[in-house]
N, CA and C atoms as an extended XYZ file, in Angstrom:
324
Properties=species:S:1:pos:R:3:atomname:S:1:resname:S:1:resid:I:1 pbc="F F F"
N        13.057       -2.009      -34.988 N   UNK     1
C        13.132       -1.283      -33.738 CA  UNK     1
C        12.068       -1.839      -32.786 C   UNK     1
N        12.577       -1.451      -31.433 N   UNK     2
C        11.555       -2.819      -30.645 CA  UNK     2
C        10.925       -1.041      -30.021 C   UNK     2
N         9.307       -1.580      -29.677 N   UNK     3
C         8.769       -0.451      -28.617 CA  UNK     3
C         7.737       -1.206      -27.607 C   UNK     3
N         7.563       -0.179      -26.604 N   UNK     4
C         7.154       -0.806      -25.041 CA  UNK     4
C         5.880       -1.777      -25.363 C   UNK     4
N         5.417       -2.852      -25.544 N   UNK     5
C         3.450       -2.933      -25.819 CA  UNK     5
C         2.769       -2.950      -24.268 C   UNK     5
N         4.091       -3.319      -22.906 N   UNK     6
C         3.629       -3.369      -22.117 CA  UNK     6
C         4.579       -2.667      -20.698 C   UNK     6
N         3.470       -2.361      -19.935 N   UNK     7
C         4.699       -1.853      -18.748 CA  UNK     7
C         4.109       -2.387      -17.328 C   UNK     7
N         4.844       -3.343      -17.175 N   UNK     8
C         4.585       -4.449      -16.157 CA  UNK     8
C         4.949       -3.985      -14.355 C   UNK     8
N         4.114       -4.497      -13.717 N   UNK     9
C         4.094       -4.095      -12.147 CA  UNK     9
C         5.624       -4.457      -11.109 C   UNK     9
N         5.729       -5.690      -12.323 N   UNK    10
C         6.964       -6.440      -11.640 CA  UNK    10
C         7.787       -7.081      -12.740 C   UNK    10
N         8.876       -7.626      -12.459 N   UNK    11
C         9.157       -8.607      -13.430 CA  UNK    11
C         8.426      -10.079      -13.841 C   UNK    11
N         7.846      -10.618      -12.761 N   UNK    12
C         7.332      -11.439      -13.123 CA  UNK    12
C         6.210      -11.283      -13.764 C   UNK    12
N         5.326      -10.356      -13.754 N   UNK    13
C         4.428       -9.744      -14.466 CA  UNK    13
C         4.720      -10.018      -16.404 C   UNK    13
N         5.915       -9.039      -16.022 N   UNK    14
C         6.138       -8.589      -17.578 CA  UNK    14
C         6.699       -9.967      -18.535 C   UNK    14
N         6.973      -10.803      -17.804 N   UNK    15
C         7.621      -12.372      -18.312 CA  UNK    15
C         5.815      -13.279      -18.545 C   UNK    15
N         5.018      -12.798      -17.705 N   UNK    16
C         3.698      -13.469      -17.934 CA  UNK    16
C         3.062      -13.212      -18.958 C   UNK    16
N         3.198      -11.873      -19.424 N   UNK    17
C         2.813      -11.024      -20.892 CA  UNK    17
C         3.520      -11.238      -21.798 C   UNK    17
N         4.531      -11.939      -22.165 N   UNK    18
C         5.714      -11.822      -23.077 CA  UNK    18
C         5.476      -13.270      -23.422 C   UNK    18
N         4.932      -14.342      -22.100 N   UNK    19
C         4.547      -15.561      -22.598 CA  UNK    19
C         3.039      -15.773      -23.592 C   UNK    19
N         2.538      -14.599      -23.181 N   UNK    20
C         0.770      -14.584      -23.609 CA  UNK    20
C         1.436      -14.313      -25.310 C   UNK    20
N         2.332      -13.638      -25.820 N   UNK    21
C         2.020      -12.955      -26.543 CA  UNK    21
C         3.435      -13.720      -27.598 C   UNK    21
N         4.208      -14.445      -27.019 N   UNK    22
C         4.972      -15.530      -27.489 CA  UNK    22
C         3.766      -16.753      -27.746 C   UNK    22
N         3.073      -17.009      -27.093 N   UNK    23
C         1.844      -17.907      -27.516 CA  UNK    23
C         1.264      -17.859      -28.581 C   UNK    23
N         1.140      -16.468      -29.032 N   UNK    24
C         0.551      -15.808      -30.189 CA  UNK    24
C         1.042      -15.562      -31.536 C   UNK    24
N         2.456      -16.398      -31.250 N   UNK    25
C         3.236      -15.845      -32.202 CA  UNK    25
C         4.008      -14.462      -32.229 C   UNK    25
N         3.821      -13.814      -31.272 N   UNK    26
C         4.673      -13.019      -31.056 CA  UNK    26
C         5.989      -12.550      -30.536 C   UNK    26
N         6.874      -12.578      -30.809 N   UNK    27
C         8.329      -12.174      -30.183 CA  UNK    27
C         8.029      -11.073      -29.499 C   UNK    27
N         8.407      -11.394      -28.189 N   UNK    28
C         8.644      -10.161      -27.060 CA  UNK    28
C         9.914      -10.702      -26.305 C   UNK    28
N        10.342       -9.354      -25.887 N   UNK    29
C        11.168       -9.493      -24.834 CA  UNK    29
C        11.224       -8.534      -23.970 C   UNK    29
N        11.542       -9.196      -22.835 N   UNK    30
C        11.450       -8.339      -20.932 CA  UNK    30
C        12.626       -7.411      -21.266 C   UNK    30
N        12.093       -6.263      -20.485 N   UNK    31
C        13.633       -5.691      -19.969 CA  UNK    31
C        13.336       -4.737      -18.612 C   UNK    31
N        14.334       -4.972      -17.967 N   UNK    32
C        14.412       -4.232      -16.811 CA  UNK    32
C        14.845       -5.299      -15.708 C   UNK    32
N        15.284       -6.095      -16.012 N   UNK    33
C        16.289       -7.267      -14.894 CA  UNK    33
C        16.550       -6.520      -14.502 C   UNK    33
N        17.649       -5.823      -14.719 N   UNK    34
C        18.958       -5.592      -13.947 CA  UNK    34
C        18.653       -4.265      -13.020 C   UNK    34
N        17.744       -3.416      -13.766 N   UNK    35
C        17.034       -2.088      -13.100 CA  UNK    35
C        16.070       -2.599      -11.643 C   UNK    35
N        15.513       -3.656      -11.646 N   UNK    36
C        14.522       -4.311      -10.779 CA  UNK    36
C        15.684       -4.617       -9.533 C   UNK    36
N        16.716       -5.567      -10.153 N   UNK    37
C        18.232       -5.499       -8.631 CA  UNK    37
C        18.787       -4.532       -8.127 C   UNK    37
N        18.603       -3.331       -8.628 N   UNK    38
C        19.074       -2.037       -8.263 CA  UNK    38
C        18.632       -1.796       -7.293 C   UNK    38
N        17.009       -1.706       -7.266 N   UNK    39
C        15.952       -1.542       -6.123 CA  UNK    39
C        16.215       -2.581       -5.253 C   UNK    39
N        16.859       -3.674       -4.700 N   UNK    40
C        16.631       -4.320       -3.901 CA  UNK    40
C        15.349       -5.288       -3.949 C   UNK    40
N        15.212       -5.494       -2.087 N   UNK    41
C        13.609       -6.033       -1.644 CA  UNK    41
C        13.009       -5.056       -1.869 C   UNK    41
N        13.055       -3.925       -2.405 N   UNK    42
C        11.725       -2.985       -1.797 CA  UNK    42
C        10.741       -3.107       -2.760 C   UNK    42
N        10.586       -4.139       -3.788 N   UNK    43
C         9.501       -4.434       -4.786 CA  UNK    43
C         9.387       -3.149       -5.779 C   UNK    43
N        10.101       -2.844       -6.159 N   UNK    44
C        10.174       -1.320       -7.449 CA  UNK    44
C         9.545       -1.844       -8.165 C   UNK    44
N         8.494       -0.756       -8.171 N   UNK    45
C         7.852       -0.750       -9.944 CA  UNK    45
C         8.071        0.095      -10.939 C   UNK    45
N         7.446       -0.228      -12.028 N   UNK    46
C         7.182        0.361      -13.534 CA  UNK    46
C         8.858        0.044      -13.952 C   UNK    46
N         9.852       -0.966      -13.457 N   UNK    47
C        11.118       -0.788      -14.270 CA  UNK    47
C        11.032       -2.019      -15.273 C   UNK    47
N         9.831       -2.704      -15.344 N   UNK    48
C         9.649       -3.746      -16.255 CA  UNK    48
C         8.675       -3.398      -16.875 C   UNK    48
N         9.392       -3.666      -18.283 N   UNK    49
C         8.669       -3.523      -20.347 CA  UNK    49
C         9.113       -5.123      -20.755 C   UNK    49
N         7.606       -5.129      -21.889 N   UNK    50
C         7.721       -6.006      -22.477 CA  UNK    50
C         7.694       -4.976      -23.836 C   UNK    50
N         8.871       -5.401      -24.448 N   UNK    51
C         9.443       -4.933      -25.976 CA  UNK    51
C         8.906       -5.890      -27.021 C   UNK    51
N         8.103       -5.587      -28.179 N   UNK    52
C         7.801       -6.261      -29.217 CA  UNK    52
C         8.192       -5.431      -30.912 C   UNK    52
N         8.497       -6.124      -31.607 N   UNK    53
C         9.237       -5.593      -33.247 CA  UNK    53
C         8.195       -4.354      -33.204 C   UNK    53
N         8.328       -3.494      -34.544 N   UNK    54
C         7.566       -2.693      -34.524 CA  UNK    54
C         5.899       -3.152      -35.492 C   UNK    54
N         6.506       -4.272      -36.069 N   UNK    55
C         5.542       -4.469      -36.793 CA  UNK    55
C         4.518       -5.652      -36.614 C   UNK    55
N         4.868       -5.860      -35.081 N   UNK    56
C         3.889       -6.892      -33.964 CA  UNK    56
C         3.376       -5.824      -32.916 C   UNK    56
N         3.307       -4.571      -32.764 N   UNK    57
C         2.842       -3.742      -31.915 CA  UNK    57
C         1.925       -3.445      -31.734 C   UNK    57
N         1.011       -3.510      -32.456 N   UNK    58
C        -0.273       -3.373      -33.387 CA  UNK    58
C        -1.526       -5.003      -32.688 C   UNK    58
N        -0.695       -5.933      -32.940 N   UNK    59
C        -1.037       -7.046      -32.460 CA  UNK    59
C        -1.288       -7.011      -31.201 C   UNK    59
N         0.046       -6.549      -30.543 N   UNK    60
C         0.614       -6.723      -29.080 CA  UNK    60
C        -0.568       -6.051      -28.249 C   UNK    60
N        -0.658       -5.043      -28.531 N   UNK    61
C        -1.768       -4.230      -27.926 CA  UNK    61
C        -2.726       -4.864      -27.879 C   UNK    61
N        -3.392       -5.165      -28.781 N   UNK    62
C        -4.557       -6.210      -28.818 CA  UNK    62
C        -4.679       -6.944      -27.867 C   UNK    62
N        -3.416       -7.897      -27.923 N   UNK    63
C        -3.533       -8.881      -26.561 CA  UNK    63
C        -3.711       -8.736      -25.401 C   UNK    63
N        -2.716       -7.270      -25.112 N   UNK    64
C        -2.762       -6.975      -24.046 CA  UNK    64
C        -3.612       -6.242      -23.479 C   UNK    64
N        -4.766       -5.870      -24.692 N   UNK    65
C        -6.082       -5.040      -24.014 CA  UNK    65
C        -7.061       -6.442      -23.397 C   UNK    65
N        -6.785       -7.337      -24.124 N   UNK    66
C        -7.572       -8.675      -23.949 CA  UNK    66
C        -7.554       -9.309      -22.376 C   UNK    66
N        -5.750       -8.806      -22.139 N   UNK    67
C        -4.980       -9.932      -20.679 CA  UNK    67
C        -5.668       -8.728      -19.788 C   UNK    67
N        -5.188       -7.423      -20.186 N   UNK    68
C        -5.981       -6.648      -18.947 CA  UNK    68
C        -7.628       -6.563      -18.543 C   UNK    68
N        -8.281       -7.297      -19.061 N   UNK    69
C        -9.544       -6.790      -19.580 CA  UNK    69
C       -10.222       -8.145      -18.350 C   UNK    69
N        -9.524       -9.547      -18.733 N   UNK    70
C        -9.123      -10.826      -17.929 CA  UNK    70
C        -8.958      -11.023      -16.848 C   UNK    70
N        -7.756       -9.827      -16.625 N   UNK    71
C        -7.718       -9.704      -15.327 CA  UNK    71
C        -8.062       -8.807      -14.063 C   UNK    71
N        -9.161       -8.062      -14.598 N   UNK    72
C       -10.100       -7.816      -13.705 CA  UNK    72
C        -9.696       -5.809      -13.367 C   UNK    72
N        -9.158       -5.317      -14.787 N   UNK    73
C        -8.870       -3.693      -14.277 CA  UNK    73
C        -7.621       -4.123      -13.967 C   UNK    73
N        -6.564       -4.187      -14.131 N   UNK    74
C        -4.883       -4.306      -13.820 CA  UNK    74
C        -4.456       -2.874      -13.308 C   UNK    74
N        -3.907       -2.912      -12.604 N   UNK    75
C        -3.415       -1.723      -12.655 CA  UNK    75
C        -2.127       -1.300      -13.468 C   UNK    75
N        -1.708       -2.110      -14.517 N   UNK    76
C        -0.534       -1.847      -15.579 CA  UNK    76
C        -1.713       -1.536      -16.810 C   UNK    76
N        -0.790       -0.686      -17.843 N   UNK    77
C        -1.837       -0.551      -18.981 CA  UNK    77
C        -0.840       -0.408      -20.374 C   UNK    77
N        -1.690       -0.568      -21.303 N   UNK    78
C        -0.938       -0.389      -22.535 CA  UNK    78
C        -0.361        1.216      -22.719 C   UNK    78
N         0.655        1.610      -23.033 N   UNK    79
C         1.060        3.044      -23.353 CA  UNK    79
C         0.272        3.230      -24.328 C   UNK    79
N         0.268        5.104      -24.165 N   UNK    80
C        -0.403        5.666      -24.963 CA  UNK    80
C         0.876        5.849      -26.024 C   UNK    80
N         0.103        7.095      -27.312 N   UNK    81
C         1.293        7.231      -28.438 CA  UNK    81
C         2.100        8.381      -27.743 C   UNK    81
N         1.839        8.632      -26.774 N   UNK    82
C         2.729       10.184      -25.952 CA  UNK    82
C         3.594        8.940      -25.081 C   UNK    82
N         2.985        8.164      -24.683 N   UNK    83
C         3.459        7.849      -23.357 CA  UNK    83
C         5.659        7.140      -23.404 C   UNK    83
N         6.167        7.678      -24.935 N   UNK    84
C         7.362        7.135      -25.045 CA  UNK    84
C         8.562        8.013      -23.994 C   UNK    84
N         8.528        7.987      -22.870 N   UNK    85
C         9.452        8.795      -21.810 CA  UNK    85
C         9.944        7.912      -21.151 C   UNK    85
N        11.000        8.359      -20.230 N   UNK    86
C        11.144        7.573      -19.206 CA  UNK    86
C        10.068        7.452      -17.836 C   UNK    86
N        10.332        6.752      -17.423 N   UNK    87
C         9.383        6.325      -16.173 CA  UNK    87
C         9.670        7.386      -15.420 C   UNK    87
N         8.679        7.770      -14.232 N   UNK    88
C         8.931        8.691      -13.437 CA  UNK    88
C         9.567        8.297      -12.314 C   UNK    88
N         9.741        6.857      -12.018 N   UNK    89
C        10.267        6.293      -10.948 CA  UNK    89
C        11.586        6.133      -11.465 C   UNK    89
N        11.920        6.113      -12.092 N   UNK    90
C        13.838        6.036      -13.112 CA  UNK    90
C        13.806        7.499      -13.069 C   UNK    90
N        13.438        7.933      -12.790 N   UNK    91
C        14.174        9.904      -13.102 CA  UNK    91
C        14.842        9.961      -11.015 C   UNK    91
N        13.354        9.628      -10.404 N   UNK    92
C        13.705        9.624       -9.051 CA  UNK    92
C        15.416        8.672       -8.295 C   UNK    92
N        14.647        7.538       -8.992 N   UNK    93
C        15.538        6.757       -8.565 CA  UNK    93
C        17.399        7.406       -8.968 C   UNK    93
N        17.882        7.665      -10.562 N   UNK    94
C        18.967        7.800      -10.753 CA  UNK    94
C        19.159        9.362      -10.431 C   UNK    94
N        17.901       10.313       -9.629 N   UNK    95
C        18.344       11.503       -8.718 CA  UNK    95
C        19.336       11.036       -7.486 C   UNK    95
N        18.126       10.236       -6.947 N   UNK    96
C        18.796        9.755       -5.341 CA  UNK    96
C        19.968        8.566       -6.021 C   UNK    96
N        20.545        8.277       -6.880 N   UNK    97
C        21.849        7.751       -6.780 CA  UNK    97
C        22.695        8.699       -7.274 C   UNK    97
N        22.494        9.823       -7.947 N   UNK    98
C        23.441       10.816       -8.544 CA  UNK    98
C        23.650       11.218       -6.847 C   UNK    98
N        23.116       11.235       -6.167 N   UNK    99
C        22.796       12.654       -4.661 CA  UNK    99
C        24.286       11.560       -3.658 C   UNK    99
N        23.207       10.208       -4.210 N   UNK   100
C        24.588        9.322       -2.654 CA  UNK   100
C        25.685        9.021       -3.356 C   UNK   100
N        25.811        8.838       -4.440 N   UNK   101
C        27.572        9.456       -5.237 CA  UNK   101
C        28.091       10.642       -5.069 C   UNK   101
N        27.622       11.864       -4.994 N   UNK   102
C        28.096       12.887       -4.637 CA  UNK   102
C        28.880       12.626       -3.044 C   UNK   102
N        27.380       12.510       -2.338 N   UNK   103
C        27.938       12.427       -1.023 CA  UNK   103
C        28.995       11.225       -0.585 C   UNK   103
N        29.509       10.078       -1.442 N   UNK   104
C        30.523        9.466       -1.068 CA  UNK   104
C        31.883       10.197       -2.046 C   UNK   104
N        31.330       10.664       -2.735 N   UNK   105
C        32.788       11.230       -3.381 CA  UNK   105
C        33.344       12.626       -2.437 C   UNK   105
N        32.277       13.092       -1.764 N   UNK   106
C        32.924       14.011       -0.874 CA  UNK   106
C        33.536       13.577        0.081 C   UNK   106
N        32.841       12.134        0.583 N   UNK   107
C        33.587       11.434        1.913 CA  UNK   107
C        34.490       10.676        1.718 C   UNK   107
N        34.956       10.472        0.585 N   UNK   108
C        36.347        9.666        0.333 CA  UNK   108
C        37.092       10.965       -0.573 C   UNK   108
């Protein structure tokens, strides 16, 4: 089972962490492509995770206390053991698309 080790600002972010930690021998993988095109230009965050096995998570963290530490206070951080939810910006976001589906299903 794969879980979050990282929750990236952007996509390109979360592909920069996934390389740190593929360096390391670690298998990661991005997700949130397709959630990031949803948003458009408007630069959406928190819809990019870097996913690692469960039994590189342990590792993963490590690294990524290391990359944040590097880069000077990040403003992305490793999840806590609570922190397994959805994003608060994905609750908003698929409100306001449930709201403008309504309102085109009333107008057609």
């Amino acid at each position: 089972m794969l879980q979050i080790a990282y929750r990236a600002r952007d996509i390109t972010e979360a592909h920069i962490v996934a390389g740190l930690l593929k360096a390391n021998g670690i298998e990661a993988f991005v997700g949130g492509h397709y959630l990031q095109g949803a948003m458009g230009e408007i630069g959406a965050a928190g819809f990019s995770n870097v996913h690692v096995d469960d039994d590189d998570f342990y590792r993963a963290r490590q690294l990524v206390a290391e990359y944040e530490a590097s880069a000077g206070g990040s403003a992305c951080r490793v999840p806590d053991a609570d922190d397994d939810r959805p994003d608060h910006y994905a609750r908003w976001f698929l409100l306001a698309l449930a709201i403008v589906g309504l309102l085109l299903f009333e107008v057609y």
